[in-house]
C-alpha cells in the first residue's frame, strides 16, 4: 500500500528525516512514536507530497484520508450544515452519512455549533467527514492530543471497530502508547530524523525487553526485565516479599519505547 525508499528531507542545511526503506501493507495499522521534532510529522507530510523531498514514495491508491491534530470550521452554522455543505449531501437522504453519524454517536451534536462541542466530539465530526470519503489509506497525526482520558479511550474503541470492518490502512502518529497497544499491528519509532525501530510490538518487546517484565508501582522506570520463563517465579516472589505493587507484561508499548530510546541515548 505504501513504500518509502531512500527518502531524505532537509530544511535548509539541516537533514530533518532519512528513511532508507519502509513498506506498509494493505490493511496494516502503523503506530508512529517519537519525541517532538523527531520527524514524525515530516514523514506524514512527505508521504502526502506536502513538502519537498528526495527519494521515492509509492502509494498504491488515490483514496487517501488525512486528519491532523486540530480542525477549525465556521461558527455561523450548525455542525449538520457544515457536514452537509462540505460533503455536498443531505443527511436525511444519505444512508452512508447517517451510518457514520450513528456509528460515532454524533446525532446529539448536529444541532450545535462547532465551538460549543467538546474536543472529542470535534474529532468525531472530522472523522465522519474524512471516513465518508472511504479512504483506503488514512493518516492520523496526533489526533487525540488534548483529549481527556475518557474521550480518548471512547474514540479509540470506535476507531478499532471501524478499521476492523473496513480493512483501512492507517499511519497513526501519537504520543500515547495505549493507543498503539489497542490499535496498531506494528510500531515505528523515529528518533533524530531516523527510523530506529519498526516491527510488530511483540517482536520489539522480545528484542528490547525480553520474555516479560514486571512494572513496579506502574512506573516504567522501575521495571524488572525477565529474560527466561523460568525466572519469573523467583522475581515475582521477591517483589511480593518486598511488598511491591506490580503488574506483569509481555507487550507494554511504553516500556518498549523507553528501552529502544535508551539504546539511542547510551
PDB file of C-alpha atoms in Angstrom:
ATOM      1  CA  UNK A   1       0.000   0.000   0.000  1.00  0.00           C
ATOM      2  CA  UNK A   2       2.809   2.422   0.902  1.00  0.00           C
ATOM      3  CA  UNK A   3       6.516   2.156   0.084  1.00  0.00           C
ATOM      4  CA  UNK A   4       9.234   4.631   1.006  1.00  0.00           C
ATOM      5  CA  UNK A   5      12.756   4.248  -0.335  1.00  0.00           C
ATOM      6  CA  UNK A   6      15.851   6.418   0.174  1.00  0.00           C
ATOM      7  CA  UNK A   7      13.757   9.295   1.500  1.00  0.00           C
ATOM      8  CA  UNK A   8      15.572  12.451   2.584  1.00  0.00           C
ATOM      9  CA  UNK A   9      14.010  15.693   3.776  1.00  0.00           C
ATOM     10  CA  UNK A  10      16.029  18.815   4.530  1.00  0.00           C
ATOM     11  CA  UNK A  11      15.133  22.198   5.945  1.00  0.00           C
ATOM     12  CA  UNK A  12      17.880  24.472   4.740  1.00  0.00           C
ATOM     13  CA  UNK A  13      21.183  22.780   5.531  1.00  0.00           C
ATOM     14  CA  UNK A  14      19.689  20.525   8.195  1.00  0.00           C
ATOM     15  CA  UNK A  15      18.577  16.993   7.321  1.00  0.00           C
ATOM     16  CA  UNK A  16      15.252  16.539   9.117  1.00  0.00           C
ATOM     17  CA  UNK A  17      14.445  12.956   8.093  1.00  0.00           C
ATOM     18  CA  UNK A  18      16.016   9.991   6.328  1.00  0.00           C
ATOM     19  CA  UNK A  19      14.243   6.698   5.659  1.00  0.00           C
ATOM     20  CA  UNK A  20      16.140   4.065   3.720  1.00  0.00           C
ATOM     21  CA  UNK A  21      13.327   1.561   3.306  1.00  0.00           C
ATOM     22  CA  UNK A  22       9.787   1.344   4.680  1.00  0.00           C
ATOM     23  CA  UNK A  23       6.874  -0.764   3.479  1.00  0.00           C
ATOM     24  CA  UNK A  24       3.345  -0.752   4.851  1.00  0.00           C
ATOM     25  CA  UNK A  25       0.998  -3.458   3.616  1.00  0.00           C
ATOM     26  CA  UNK A  26      -2.707  -3.150   2.871  1.00  0.00           C
ATOM     27  CA  UNK A  27      -4.825  -3.252   5.993  1.00  0.00           C
ATOM     28  CA  UNK A  28      -1.936  -2.668   8.398  1.00  0.00           C
ATOM     29  CA  UNK A  29      -2.230  -0.117  11.181  1.00  0.00           C
ATOM     30  CA  UNK A  30       1.102   1.515  11.978  1.00  0.00           C
ATOM     31  CA  UNK A  31       1.650   3.438  15.198  1.00  0.00           C
ATOM     32  CA  UNK A  32       4.369   6.082  14.922  1.00  0.00           C
ATOM     33  CA  UNK A  33       6.111   7.341  18.074  1.00  0.00           C
ATOM     34  CA  UNK A  34       8.996   9.684  18.757  1.00  0.00           C
ATOM     35  CA  UNK A  35       9.954  12.815  20.614  1.00  0.00           C
ATOM     36  CA  UNK A  36       8.729  16.225  19.476  1.00  0.00           C
ATOM     37  CA  UNK A  37      10.733  17.304  16.443  1.00  0.00           C
ATOM     38  CA  UNK A  38      11.983  13.792  15.720  1.00  0.00           C
ATOM     39  CA  UNK A  39      10.479  13.688  12.217  1.00  0.00           C
ATOM     40  CA  UNK A  40       7.074  12.043  12.692  1.00  0.00           C
ATOM     41  CA  UNK A  41       5.002  14.763  11.053  1.00  0.00           C
ATOM     42  CA  UNK A  42       7.709  15.250   8.436  1.00  0.00           C
ATOM     43  CA  UNK A  43       7.228  11.625   7.409  1.00  0.00           C
ATOM     44  CA  UNK A  44       3.478  12.134   7.034  1.00  0.00           C
ATOM     45  CA  UNK A  45       3.907  15.352   5.069  1.00  0.00           C
ATOM     46  CA  UNK A  46       6.458  13.671   2.780  1.00  0.00           C
ATOM     47  CA  UNK A  47       4.100  10.792   2.045  1.00  0.00           C
ATOM     48  CA  UNK A  48       1.353  13.282   1.227  1.00  0.00           C
ATOM     49  CA  UNK A  49       3.643  15.322  -1.020  1.00  0.00           C
ATOM     50  CA  UNK A  50       3.187  18.433   1.107  1.00  0.00           C
ATOM     51  CA  UNK A  51       6.920  19.169   1.380  1.00  0.00           C
ATOM     52  CA  UNK A  52       9.878  18.712  -0.991  1.00  0.00           C
ATOM     53  CA  UNK A  53      11.908  15.537  -0.558  1.00  0.00           C
ATOM     54  CA  UNK A  54      14.446  13.363  -2.274  1.00  0.00           C
ATOM     55  CA  UNK A  55      13.849   9.668  -2.794  1.00  0.00           C
ATOM     56  CA  UNK A  56      10.777   7.673  -3.636  1.00  0.00           C
ATOM     57  CA  UNK A  57       7.305   7.437  -2.104  1.00  0.00           C
ATOM     58  CA  UNK A  58       4.922   4.998  -3.759  1.00  0.00           C
ATOM     59  CA  UNK A  59       1.266   4.952  -2.707  1.00  0.00           C
ATOM     60  CA  UNK A  60      -0.883   2.296  -4.348  1.00  0.00           C
ATOM     61  CA  UNK A  61      -4.171   4.185  -4.034  1.00  0.00           C
ATOM     62  CA  UNK A  62      -5.700   7.571  -4.730  1.00  0.00           C
ATOM     63  CA  UNK A  63      -8.196   7.177  -1.888  1.00  0.00           C
ATOM     64  CA  UNK A  64      -6.264   8.922   0.884  1.00  0.00           C
ATOM     65  CA  UNK A  65      -7.652  10.494   4.051  1.00  0.00           C
ATOM     66  CA  UNK A  66      -5.883  12.858   6.443  1.00  0.00           C
ATOM     67  CA  UNK A  67      -6.818  14.033   9.920  1.00  0.00           C
ATOM     68  CA  UNK A  68      -4.497  16.386  11.746  1.00  0.00           C
ATOM     69  CA  UNK A  69      -4.443  17.364  15.411  1.00  0.00           C
ATOM     70  CA  UNK A  70      -6.629  20.467  15.201  1.00  0.00           C
ATOM     71  CA  UNK A  71      -9.575  21.240  12.956  1.00  0.00           C
ATOM     72  CA  UNK A  72     -11.384  24.543  12.533  1.00  0.00           C
ATOM     73  CA  UNK A  73     -14.786  25.232  11.000  1.00  0.00           C
ATOM     74  CA  UNK A  74     -17.026  28.284  10.835  1.00  0.00           C
ATOM     75  CA  UNK A  75     -19.193  29.088  13.837  1.00  0.00           C
ATOM     76  CA  UNK A  76     -22.030  30.729  11.921  1.00  0.00           C
ATOM     77  CA  UNK A  77     -23.899  27.496  11.144  1.00  0.00           C
ATOM     78  CA  UNK A  78     -24.704  24.216  12.848  1.00  0.00           C
ATOM     79  CA  UNK A  79     -22.497  21.162  12.647  1.00  0.00           C
ATOM     80  CA  UNK A  80     -25.034  19.444  10.423  1.00  0.00           C
ATOM     81  CA  UNK A  81     -24.955  22.306   7.922  1.00  0.00           C
ATOM     82  CA  UNK A  82     -21.148  22.241   7.909  1.00  0.00           C
ATOM     83  CA  UNK A  83     -21.047  18.484   7.291  1.00  0.00           C
ATOM     84  CA  UNK A  84     -23.680  18.624   4.572  1.00  0.00           C
ATOM     85  CA  UNK A  85     -22.047  21.609   2.892  1.00  0.00           C
ATOM     86  CA  UNK A  86     -18.523  20.188   2.840  1.00  0.00           C
ATOM     87  CA  UNK A  87     -19.691  16.761   1.692  1.00  0.00           C
ATOM     88  CA  UNK A  88     -22.270  18.175  -0.741  1.00  0.00           C
ATOM     89  CA  UNK A  89     -25.031  15.934   0.503  1.00  0.00           C
ATOM     90  CA  UNK A  90     -28.078  15.872   2.773  1.00  0.00           C
ATOM     91  CA  UNK A  91     -28.142  13.779   5.898  1.00  0.00           C
ATOM     92  CA  UNK A  92     -31.764  12.664   5.547  1.00  0.00           C
ATOM     93  CA  UNK A  93     -31.087  11.398   2.023  1.00  0.00           C
ATOM     94  CA  UNK A  94     -27.663   9.818   2.594  1.00  0.00           C
ATOM     95  CA  UNK A  95     -27.627   6.456   4.352  1.00  0.00           C
ATOM     96  CA  UNK A  96     -23.814   6.269   4.366  1.00  0.00           C
ATOM     97  CA  UNK A  97     -23.532   9.570   6.188  1.00  0.00           C
ATOM     98  CA  UNK A  98     -26.281   8.604   8.610  1.00  0.00           C
ATOM     99  CA  UNK A  99     -24.467   5.347   9.394  1.00  0.00           C
ATOM    100  CA  UNK A 100     -21.279   7.257  10.228  1.00  0.00           C
ATOM    101  CA  UNK A 101     -23.161   9.746  12.398  1.00  0.00           C
ATOM    102  CA  UNK A 102     -24.770   6.857  14.256  1.00  0.00           C
ATOM    103  CA  UNK A 103     -21.514   4.894  14.477  1.00  0.00           C
ATOM    104  CA  UNK A 104     -19.713   7.799  16.158  1.00  0.00           C
ATOM    105  CA  UNK A 105     -22.783   8.666  18.254  1.00  0.00           C
ATOM    106  CA  UNK A 106     -22.825  12.202  16.918  1.00  0.00           C
ATOM    107  CA  UNK A 107     -26.564  12.776  16.367  1.00  0.00           C
ATOM    108  CA  UNK A 108     -26.974  14.853  19.515  1.00  0.00           C
ATOM    109  CA  UNK A 109     -24.236  17.248  18.331  1.00  0.00           C
ATOM    110  CA  UNK A 110     -25.659  18.021  14.879  1.00  0.00           C
ATOM    111  CA  UNK A 111     -27.736  20.980  16.014  1.00  0.00           C
ATOM    112  CA  UNK A 112     -24.838  22.544  17.958  1.00  0.00           C
ATOM    113  CA  UNK A 113     -22.134  24.901  16.740  1.00  0.00           C
ATOM    114  CA  UNK A 114     -18.576  23.622  16.398  1.00  0.00           C
ATOM    115  CA  UNK A 115     -17.105  25.968  19.015  1.00  0.00           C
ATOM    116  CA  UNK A 116     -19.538  24.682  21.640  1.00  0.00           C
ATOM    117  CA  UNK A 117     -18.793  20.961  21.466  1.00  0.00           C
ATOM    118  CA  UNK A 118     -16.047  19.058  23.290  1.00  0.00           C
ATOM    119  CA  UNK A 119     -12.650  18.164  21.852  1.00  0.00           C
ATOM    120  CA  UNK A 120     -13.655  14.548  21.485  1.00  0.00           C
ATOM    121  CA  UNK A 121     -16.819  15.467  19.594  1.00  0.00           C
ATOM    122  CA  UNK A 122     -14.834  17.809  17.335  1.00  0.00           C
ATOM    123  CA  UNK A 123     -12.576  14.924  16.348  1.00  0.00           C
ATOM    124  CA  UNK A 124     -15.593  12.678  15.761  1.00  0.00           C
ATOM    125  CA  UNK A 125     -17.072  15.274  13.442  1.00  0.00           C
ATOM    126  CA  UNK A 126     -13.828  15.495  11.473  1.00  0.00           C
ATOM    127  CA  UNK A 127     -13.582  11.708  11.335  1.00  0.00           C
ATOM    128  CA  UNK A 128     -17.110  11.447   9.968  1.00  0.00           C
ATOM    129  CA  UNK A 129     -16.187  13.721   7.077  1.00  0.00           C
ATOM    130  CA  UNK A 130     -12.850  12.011   6.404  1.00  0.00           C
ATOM    131  CA  UNK A 131     -14.234   8.479   6.569  1.00  0.00           C
ATOM    132  CA  UNK A 132     -17.224   9.422   4.415  1.00  0.00           C
ATOM    133  CA  UNK A 133     -14.718   9.568   1.539  1.00  0.00           C
ATOM    134  CA  UNK A 134     -13.941   5.870   2.245  1.00  0.00           C
ATOM    135  CA  UNK A 135     -10.136   6.228   2.224  1.00  0.00           C
ATOM    136  CA  UNK A 136      -8.158   3.031   1.827  1.00  0.00           C
ATOM    137  CA  UNK A 137      -5.118   4.800   3.306  1.00  0.00           C
ATOM    138  CA  UNK A 138      -5.585   7.072   6.313  1.00  0.00           C
ATOM    139  CA  UNK A 139      -3.067   9.348   8.031  1.00  0.00           C
ATOM    140  CA  UNK A 140      -3.827  10.401  11.611  1.00  0.00           C
ATOM    141  CA  UNK A 141      -1.436  12.972  13.074  1.00  0.00           C
ATOM    142  CA  UNK A 142      -1.754  13.448  16.863  1.00  0.00           C
ATOM    143  CA  UNK A 143      -5.499  13.011  16.515  1.00  0.00           C
ATOM    144  CA  UNK A 144      -6.264  12.617  20.241  1.00  0.00           C
ATOM    145  CA  UNK A 145      -3.807  15.130  21.712  1.00  0.00           C
ATOM    146  CA  UNK A 146      -5.630  17.399  24.151  1.00  0.00           C
ATOM    147  CA  UNK A 147      -8.486  14.984  24.801  1.00  0.00           C
ATOM    148  CA  UNK A 148      -9.142  13.715  28.300  1.00  0.00           C
ATOM    149  CA  UNK A 149      -8.603  10.012  29.018  1.00  0.00           C
ATOM    150  CA  UNK A 150     -12.265   9.010  28.762  1.00  0.00           C
ATOM    151  CA  UNK A 151     -12.814  10.836  25.462  1.00  0.00           C
ATOM    152  CA  UNK A 152      -9.617   9.388  24.019  1.00  0.00           C
ATOM    153  CA  UNK A 153     -10.480   5.875  25.127  1.00  0.00           C
ATOM    154  CA  UNK A 154     -14.016   6.041  23.715  1.00  0.00           C
ATOM    155  CA  UNK A 155     -12.744   7.324  20.368  1.00  0.00           C
ATOM    156  CA  UNK A 156     -10.089   4.608  20.116  1.00  0.00           C
ATOM    157  CA  UNK A 157     -12.682   1.898  20.763  1.00  0.00           C
ATOM    158  CA  UNK A 158     -14.845   3.279  17.959  1.00  0.00           C
ATOM    159  CA  UNK A 159     -11.920   3.522  15.548  1.00  0.00           C
ATOM    160  CA  UNK A 160     -10.780  -0.005  16.328  1.00  0.00           C
ATOM    161  CA  UNK A 161     -14.199  -1.330  15.340  1.00  0.00           C
ATOM    162  CA  UNK A 162     -14.314   0.808  12.185  1.00  0.00           C
ATOM    163  CA  UNK A 163     -10.835  -0.145  10.969  1.00  0.00           C
ATOM    164  CA  UNK A 164     -11.552  -3.830  11.541  1.00  0.00           C
ATOM    165  CA  UNK A 165     -14.739  -3.623   9.496  1.00  0.00           C
ATOM    166  CA  UNK A 166     -13.233  -1.690   6.585  1.00  0.00           C
ATOM    167  CA  UNK A 167      -9.656  -3.024   6.460  1.00  0.00           C
ATOM    168  CA  UNK A 168      -8.321   0.530   6.349  1.00  0.00           C
ATOM    169  CA  UNK A 169      -4.561   1.005   6.114  1.00  0.00           C
ATOM    170  CA  UNK A 170      -3.602   3.526   8.797  1.00  0.00           C
ATOM    171  CA  UNK A 171      -0.485   5.527   9.659  1.00  0.00           C
ATOM    172  CA  UNK A 172      -1.134   6.900  13.136  1.00  0.00           C
ATOM    173  CA  UNK A 173       1.223   9.407  14.779  1.00  0.00           C
ATOM    174  CA  UNK A 174       0.673   9.551  18.531  1.00  0.00           C
ATOM    175  CA  UNK A 175       2.311  10.196  21.892  1.00  0.00           C
ATOM    176  CA  UNK A 176       0.027   7.706  23.610  1.00  0.00           C
ATOM    177  CA  UNK A 177       1.383   4.179  23.930  1.00  0.00           C
ATOM    178  CA  UNK A 178      -2.034   2.866  24.892  1.00  0.00           C
ATOM    179  CA  UNK A 179      -3.450   3.850  21.501  1.00  0.00           C
ATOM    180  CA  UNK A 180      -0.803   1.768  19.774  1.00  0.00           C
ATOM    181  CA  UNK A 181      -1.424  -1.178  22.111  1.00  0.00           C
ATOM    182  CA  UNK A 182      -5.119  -1.095  21.248  1.00  0.00           C
ATOM    183  CA  UNK A 183      -4.943  -0.319  17.532  1.00  0.00           C
ATOM    184  CA  UNK A 184      -1.604  -0.941  15.859  1.00  0.00           C
ATOM    185  CA  UNK A 185      -0.222  -4.001  14.106  1.00  0.00           C
ATOM    186  CA  UNK A 186       3.272  -2.513  14.035  1.00  0.00           C
ATOM    187  CA  UNK A 187       5.212   0.146  15.904  1.00  0.00           C
ATOM    188  CA  UNK A 188       7.503   2.595  14.116  1.00  0.00           C
ATOM    189  CA  UNK A 189       9.851   4.690  16.274  1.00  0.00           C
ATOM    190  CA  UNK A 190      11.577   7.763  14.876  1.00  0.00           C
ATOM    191  CA  UNK A 191      14.441   9.485  16.658  1.00  0.00           C
ATOM    192  CA  UNK A 192      16.528  12.408  15.464  1.00  0.00           C
ATOM    193  CA  UNK A 193      15.193  12.078  11.932  1.00  0.00           C
ATOM    194  CA  UNK A 194      15.828   8.314  11.631  1.00  0.00           C
ATOM    195  CA  UNK A 195      13.684   5.194  11.860  1.00  0.00           C
ATOM    196  CA  UNK A 196      15.285   3.283  14.727  1.00  0.00           C
ATOM    197  CA  UNK A 197      12.694   0.522  15.147  1.00  0.00           C
ATOM    198  CA  UNK A 198       9.885  -0.915  13.022  1.00  0.00           C
ATOM    199  CA  UNK A 199       8.184  -4.229  13.714  1.00  0.00           C
ATOM    200  CA  UNK A 200       5.304  -5.915  15.473  1.00  0.00           C
ATOM    201  CA  UNK A 201       5.126  -4.791  19.114  1.00  0.00           C
ATOM    202  CA  UNK A 202       5.542  -8.348  20.402  1.00  0.00           C
ATOM    203  CA  UNK A 203       8.765  -8.800  18.441  1.00  0.00           C
ATOM    204  CA  UNK A 204      10.130  -5.455  19.575  1.00  0.00           C
ATOM    205  CA  UNK A 205       9.304  -6.367  23.168  1.00  0.00           C
ATOM    206  CA  UNK A 206      11.252  -9.614  22.864  1.00  0.00           C
ATOM    207  CA  UNK A 207      14.173  -7.821  21.229  1.00  0.00           C
ATOM    208  CA  UNK A 208      14.495  -4.851  23.584  1.00  0.00           C
ATOM    209  CA  UNK A 209      12.919  -6.082  26.833  1.00  0.00           C
ATOM    210  CA  UNK A 210      12.955  -9.864  26.947  1.00  0.00           C
ATOM    211  CA  UNK A 211      10.476 -12.623  27.733  1.00  0.00           C
ATOM    212  CA  UNK A 212       8.426 -10.487  30.128  1.00  0.00           C
ATOM    213  CA  UNK A 213       8.697  -7.654  32.635  1.00  0.00           C
ATOM    214  CA  UNK A 214       7.286  -6.676  35.989  1.00  0.00           C
ATOM    215  CA  UNK A 215       6.407  -2.989  36.230  1.00  0.00           C
ATOM    216  CA  UNK A 216       6.570  -1.825  39.833  1.00  0.00           C
ATOM    217  CA  UNK A 217       4.127   0.800  41.042  1.00  0.00           C
ATOM    218  CA  UNK A 218       3.007   1.429  37.450  1.00  0.00           C
ATOM    219  CA  UNK A 219       6.282   3.268  36.753  1.00  0.00           C
ATOM    220  CA  UNK A 220       8.113   2.168  33.620  1.00  0.00           C
ATOM    221  CA  UNK A 221      11.467   3.278  35.020  1.00  0.00           C
ATOM    222  CA  UNK A 222      11.121   0.822  37.921  1.00  0.00           C
ATOM    223  CA  UNK A 223      10.536  -2.281  35.834  1.00  0.00           C
ATOM    224  CA  UNK A 224      12.284  -5.627  36.235  1.00  0.00           C
ATOM    225  CA  UNK A 225      13.032  -7.375  32.960  1.00  0.00           C
ATOM    226  CA  UNK A 226      12.830 -11.178  32.762  1.00  0.00           C
ATOM    227  CA  UNK A 227      14.788 -12.926  30.031  1.00  0.00           C
ATOM    228  CA  UNK A 228      13.652 -16.527  30.533  1.00  0.00           C
ATOM    229  CA  UNK A 229      10.288 -18.040  31.592  1.00  0.00           C
ATOM    230  CA  UNK A 230      11.817 -19.977  34.486  1.00  0.00           C
ATOM    231  CA  UNK A 231      12.999 -16.693  36.061  1.00  0.00           C
ATOM    232  CA  UNK A 232       9.505 -15.272  36.513  1.00  0.00           C
ATOM    233  CA  UNK A 233       8.529 -17.135  39.678  1.00  0.00           C
ATOM    234  CA  UNK A 234      11.614 -16.036  41.600  1.00  0.00           C
ATOM    235  CA  UNK A 235      11.213 -12.409  40.504  1.00  0.00           C
ATOM    236  CA  UNK A 236       7.510 -12.302  41.391  1.00  0.00           C
ATOM    237  CA  UNK A 237       8.142 -13.941  44.756  1.00  0.00           C
ATOM    238  CA  UNK A 238      10.807 -11.368  45.609  1.00  0.00           C
ATOM    239  CA  UNK A 239       8.524  -8.469  44.647  1.00  0.00           C
ATOM    240  CA  UNK A 240       5.739  -9.861  46.813  1.00  0.00           C
ATOM    241  CA  UNK A 241       8.179 -10.310  49.667  1.00  0.00           C
ATOM    242  CA  UNK A 242       9.262  -6.688  49.306  1.00  0.00           C
ATOM    243  CA  UNK A 243       5.637  -5.559  49.448  1.00  0.00           C
ATOM    244  CA  UNK A 244       5.735  -4.001  45.973  1.00  0.00           C
ATOM    245  CA  UNK A 245       2.673  -3.375  43.831  1.00  0.00           C
ATOM    246  CA  UNK A 246       3.412  -4.594  40.335  1.00  0.00           C
ATOM    247  CA  UNK A 247       1.966  -5.840  37.081  1.00  0.00           C
ATOM    248  CA  UNK A 248       3.349  -8.342  34.604  1.00  0.00           C
ATOM    249  CA  UNK A 249       3.563  -7.550  30.905  1.00  0.00           C
ATOM    250  CA  UNK A 250       4.724  -9.133  27.685  1.00  0.00           C
ATOM    251  CA  UNK A 251       3.942  -6.230  25.423  1.00  0.00           C
ATOM    252  CA  UNK A 252       3.827  -2.852  27.145  1.00  0.00           C
ATOM    253  CA  UNK A 253       4.440  -0.302  24.385  1.00  0.00           C
ATOM    254  CA  UNK A 254       5.673   2.429  26.698  1.00  0.00           C
ATOM    255  CA  UNK A 255       8.287   0.056  28.079  1.00  0.00           C
ATOM    256  CA  UNK A 256       9.354  -0.963  24.568  1.00  0.00           C
ATOM    257  CA  UNK A 257       9.655   2.689  23.542  1.00  0.00           C
ATOM    258  CA  UNK A 258      11.678   3.511  26.658  1.00  0.00           C
ATOM    259  CA  UNK A 259      14.102   0.640  26.066  1.00  0.00           C
ATOM    260  CA  UNK A 260      14.552   1.476  22.388  1.00  0.00           C
ATOM    261  CA  UNK A 261      15.295   5.093  23.265  1.00  0.00           C
ATOM    262  CA  UNK A 262      17.800   4.028  25.936  1.00  0.00           C
ATOM    263  CA  UNK A 263      19.843   2.393  23.205  1.00  0.00           C
ATOM    264  CA  UNK A 264      19.922   5.653  21.262  1.00  0.00           C
ATOM    265  CA  UNK A 265      20.870   7.779  24.247  1.00  0.00           C
ATOM    266  CA  UNK A 266      23.531   5.467  25.654  1.00  0.00           C
TER     267      UNK A 266
END
